[in-house]
GROMACS .gro file of C-alpha atoms in nm:
model
  193
    1UNK     CA    1  -2.132   2.633  17.978
    2UNK     CA    2  -1.982   2.381  17.732
    3UNK     CA    3  -1.696   2.292  17.952
    4UNK     CA    4  -1.956   2.170  18.222
    5UNK     CA    5  -2.078   1.960  17.929
    6UNK     CA    6  -1.784   1.806  17.904
    7UNK     CA    7  -1.682   1.767  18.220
    8UNK     CA    8  -2.045   1.565  18.295
    9UNK     CA    9  -1.986   1.352  18.018
   10UNK     CA   10  -1.660   1.273  18.129
   11UNK     CA   11  -1.782   1.189  18.468
   12UNK     CA   12  -2.056   0.980  18.314
   13UNK     CA   13  -1.816   0.793  18.067
   14UNK     CA   14  -1.573   0.735  18.391
   15UNK     CA   15  -1.848   0.595  18.561
   16UNK     CA   16  -1.957   0.364  18.324
   17UNK     CA   17  -1.600   0.275  18.274
   18UNK     CA   18  -1.595   0.186  18.665
   19UNK     CA   19  -1.880   0.002  18.647
   20UNK     CA   20  -1.816  -0.188  18.361
   21UNK     CA   21  -1.460  -0.331  18.558
   22UNK     CA   22  -1.636  -0.406  18.833
   23UNK     CA   23  -1.913  -0.618  18.657
   24UNK     CA   24  -1.674  -0.760  18.449
   25UNK     CA   25  -1.440  -0.831  18.692
   26UNK     CA   26  -1.776  -0.992  18.964
   27UNK     CA   27  -1.824  -1.172  18.666
   28UNK     CA   28  -1.463  -1.360  18.633
   29UNK     CA   29  -1.444  -1.418  19.050
   30UNK     CA   30  -1.726  -1.589  18.986
   31UNK     CA   31  -1.694  -1.750  18.700
   32UNK     CA   32  -1.400  -1.877  18.899
   33UNK     CA   33  -1.595  -2.011  19.206
   34UNK     CA   34  -1.790  -2.178  18.971
   35UNK     CA   35  -1.537  -2.342  18.792
   36UNK     CA   36  -1.355  -2.394  19.100
   37UNK     CA   37  -1.660  -2.536  19.240
   38UNK     CA   38  -1.721  -2.848  18.953
   39UNK     CA   39  -1.337  -2.980  19.027
   40UNK     CA   40  -1.460  -2.994  19.354
   41UNK     CA   41  -1.718  -3.194  19.267
   42UNK     CA   42  -1.589  -3.397  18.948
   43UNK     CA   43  -1.249  -3.530  19.205
   44UNK     CA   44  -1.538  -3.597  19.477
   45UNK     CA   45  -1.718  -3.792  19.242
   46UNK     CA   46  -1.411  -3.944  19.082
   47UNK     CA   47  -1.275  -4.044  19.470
   48UNK     CA   48  -1.623  -4.187  19.566
   49UNK     CA   49  -1.663  -4.417  19.240
   50UNK     CA   50  -1.292  -4.559  19.283
   51UNK     CA   51  -1.343  -4.627  19.630
   52UNK     CA   52  -1.688  -4.864  19.474
   53UNK     CA   53  -1.486  -5.020  19.248
   54UNK     CA   54  -1.214  -5.081  19.486
   55UNK     CA   55  -1.521  -5.279  19.655
   56UNK     CA   56  -1.658  -5.424  19.329
   57UNK     CA   57  -1.302  -5.588  19.244
   58UNK     CA   58  -1.235  -5.692  19.591
   59UNK     CA   59  -1.560  -5.822  19.567
   60UNK     CA   60  -1.539  -6.024  19.252
   61UNK     CA   61  -1.170  -6.160  19.286
   62UNK     CA   62  -1.257  -6.298  19.631
   63UNK     CA   63  -1.576  -6.489  19.540
   64UNK     CA   64  -1.366  -6.617  19.254
   65UNK     CA   65  -1.083  -6.758  19.475
   66UNK     CA   66  -1.343  -6.897  19.716
   67UNK     CA   67  -1.556  -7.031  19.406
   68UNK     CA   68  -1.169  -7.201  19.197
   69UNK     CA   69  -1.123  -7.369  19.609
   70UNK     CA   70  -1.377  -7.513  19.602
   71UNK     CA   71  -1.297  -7.755  19.295
   72UNK     CA   72  -0.976  -7.976  19.408
   73UNK     CA   73  -1.251  -8.086  19.636
   74UNK     CA   74  -1.488  -8.135  19.398
   75UNK     CA   75  -1.240  -8.296  19.205
   76UNK     CA   76  -1.099  -8.525  19.506
   77UNK     CA   77  -1.439  -8.697  19.532
   78UNK     CA   78  -1.529  -8.734  19.176
   79UNK     CA   79  -1.179  -8.899  19.174
   80UNK     CA   80  -1.256  -9.131  19.476
   81UNK     CA   81  -1.556  -9.261  19.336
   82UNK     CA   82  -1.459  -9.283  18.972
   83UNK     CA   83  -1.100  -9.545  19.127
   84UNK     CA   84  -1.375  -9.700  19.352
   85UNK     CA   85  -1.564  -9.763  19.130
   86UNK     CA   86  -1.273  -9.833  18.826
   87UNK     CA   87  -1.133 -10.076  19.141
   88UNK     CA   88  -1.481 -10.233  19.191
   89UNK     CA   89  -1.572 -10.334  18.824
   90UNK     CA   90  -1.229 -10.451  18.754
   91UNK     CA   91  -1.155 -10.680  19.118
   92UNK     CA   92  -1.499 -10.735  19.250
   93UNK     CA   93  -1.615 -10.563  19.598
   94UNK     CA   94  -1.398 -10.787  19.761
   95UNK     CA   95  -1.039 -10.683  19.582
   96UNK     CA   96  -0.761 -10.877  19.388
   97UNK     CA   97  -0.700 -11.220  19.589
   98UNK     CA   98  -0.423 -11.281  19.353
   99UNK     CA   99  -0.082 -11.350  19.533
  100UNK     CA  100   0.111 -11.190  19.220
  101UNK     CA  101  -0.055 -10.982  19.024
  102UNK     CA  102   0.144 -10.807  18.752
  103UNK     CA  103  -0.105 -10.540  18.637
  104UNK     CA  104   0.017 -10.211  18.453
  105UNK     CA  105  -0.285  -9.962  18.669
  106UNK     CA  106  -0.373  -9.605  18.496
  107UNK     CA  107  -0.541  -9.403  18.770
  108UNK     CA  108  -0.650  -9.064  18.751
  109UNK     CA  109  -0.410  -8.817  18.818
  110UNK     CA  110  -0.486  -8.426  19.031
  111UNK     CA  111  -0.352  -8.182  18.735
  112UNK     CA  112  -0.155  -7.938  18.857
  113UNK     CA  113  -0.298  -7.711  18.639
  114UNK     CA  114  -0.607  -7.659  18.806
  115UNK     CA  115  -0.327  -7.491  19.184
  116UNK     CA  116  -0.196  -7.305  18.879
  117UNK     CA  117  -0.515  -7.141  18.760
  118UNK     CA  118  -0.568  -7.094  19.117
  119UNK     CA  119  -0.298  -6.877  19.177
  120UNK     CA  120  -0.282  -6.678  18.844
  121UNK     CA  121  -0.639  -6.593  18.988
  122UNK     CA  122  -0.514  -6.440  19.354
  123UNK     CA  123  -0.252  -6.292  19.149
  124UNK     CA  124  -0.431  -6.088  18.915
  125UNK     CA  125  -0.730  -6.033  19.184
  126UNK     CA  126  -0.463  -5.858  19.364
  127UNK     CA  127  -0.261  -5.680  19.085
  128UNK     CA  128  -0.610  -5.493  18.962
  129UNK     CA  129  -0.670  -5.433  19.324
  130UNK     CA  130  -0.357  -5.233  19.404
  131UNK     CA  131  -0.407  -5.041  19.060
  132UNK     CA  132  -0.696  -4.923  19.155
  133UNK     CA  133  -0.589  -4.876  19.481
  134UNK     CA  134  -0.304  -4.711  19.340
  135UNK     CA  135  -0.590  -4.450  19.152
  136UNK     CA  136  -0.738  -4.379  19.479
  137UNK     CA  137  -0.456  -4.288  19.674
  138UNK     CA  138  -0.408  -4.048  19.361
  139UNK     CA  139  -0.709  -3.936  19.354
  140UNK     CA  140  -0.694  -3.828  19.745
  141UNK     CA  141  -0.372  -3.687  19.717
  142UNK     CA  142  -0.464  -3.380  19.426
  143UNK     CA  143  -0.796  -3.375  19.567
  144UNK     CA  144  -0.611  -3.251  19.919
  145UNK     CA  145  -0.302  -3.046  19.681
  146UNK     CA  146  -0.693  -2.860  19.624
  147UNK     CA  147  -0.757  -2.804  19.939
  148UNK     CA  148  -0.415  -2.722  20.090
  149UNK     CA  149  -0.333  -2.446  19.881
  150UNK     CA  150  -0.462  -2.109  19.945
  151UNK     CA  151  -0.696  -1.964  19.648
  152UNK     CA  152  -0.835  -2.268  19.525
  153UNK     CA  153  -0.861  -2.427  19.936
  154UNK     CA  154  -1.022  -2.117  20.005
  155UNK     CA  155  -1.215  -2.094  19.748
  156UNK     CA  156  -1.331  -2.453  19.826
  157UNK     CA  157  -1.390  -2.383  20.199
  158UNK     CA  158  -1.621  -2.094  20.069
  159UNK     CA  159  -1.812  -2.296  19.862
  160UNK     CA  160  -1.809  -2.571  20.133
  161UNK     CA  161  -1.527  -2.823  20.065
  162UNK     CA  162  -1.464  -3.075  20.129
  163UNK     CA  163  -1.850  -3.254  20.095
  164UNK     CA  164  -1.696  -3.582  20.188
  165UNK     CA  165  -1.579  -3.780  20.490
  166UNK     CA  166  -1.234  -3.837  20.336
  167UNK     CA  167  -1.102  -4.071  20.578
  168UNK     CA  168  -1.421  -4.320  20.421
  169UNK     CA  169  -1.177  -4.342  20.138
  170UNK     CA  170  -0.855  -4.481  20.317
  171UNK     CA  171  -0.781  -4.759  20.079
  172UNK     CA  172  -0.801  -5.125  20.220
  173UNK     CA  173  -0.433  -5.279  20.366
  174UNK     CA  174  -0.339  -5.612  20.585
  175UNK     CA  175  -0.349  -5.646  20.964
  176UNK     CA  176   0.064  -5.737  20.944
  177UNK     CA  177   0.179  -5.409  20.728
  178UNK     CA  178  -0.016  -5.172  20.966
  179UNK     CA  179   0.157  -5.370  21.241
  180UNK     CA  180   0.501  -5.323  21.051
  181UNK     CA  181   0.447  -4.962  20.965
  182UNK     CA  182   0.301  -4.884  21.367
  183UNK     CA  183   0.655  -5.033  21.460
  184UNK     CA  184   0.823  -4.932  21.177
  185UNK     CA  185   1.054  -5.299  21.166
  186UNK     CA  186   0.921  -5.540  20.894
  187UNK     CA  187   0.907  -5.904  20.954
  188UNK     CA  188   1.020  -6.250  20.766
  189UNK     CA  189   0.716  -6.359  20.534
  190UNK     CA  190   0.609  -6.676  20.672
  191UNK     CA  191   0.415  -6.896  20.357
  192UNK     CA  192   0.401  -7.230  20.582
  193UNK     CA  193   0.286  -7.253  20.965
   0.00000   0.00000   0.00000
């Protein structure tokens, strides 16, 4: 009888041990699943945030350029008024009637700094946009890698990822660039037409 008690005690202990291993395995599997789910959510949110920031950067810099490019026209119009007023006050409405006039004129000059400032704004805006486009490309690559890996990809597909349409988050490019990559031929950059 003692052997029976010992055998049944061993059986109970073995069953409890097996049950404990199964419970720990299930908890670990749930932990891994939750971890992958959370990681994919973070990656998708980062892609969306970077894409929206790209829109913000692009809007800011294009608006800046459009506003700055109005300044030369305003400056020209203002200078025309100033020069016309100065000449009119010096020589009257009909201008100078002198046959020979030796006057050293000091007329306003359009500053090249204005154009350099516009060039600087264009370059810095393009640079900031390119940096963020690269960040978006890197984030998509990391996410696509996780989706393509056997274990993480399987877990993410079971969890219903991707939840966003990744094609919506392509980088912004130019028509000329697309043509070059389509034709596999680079064209010279034409600065003036």
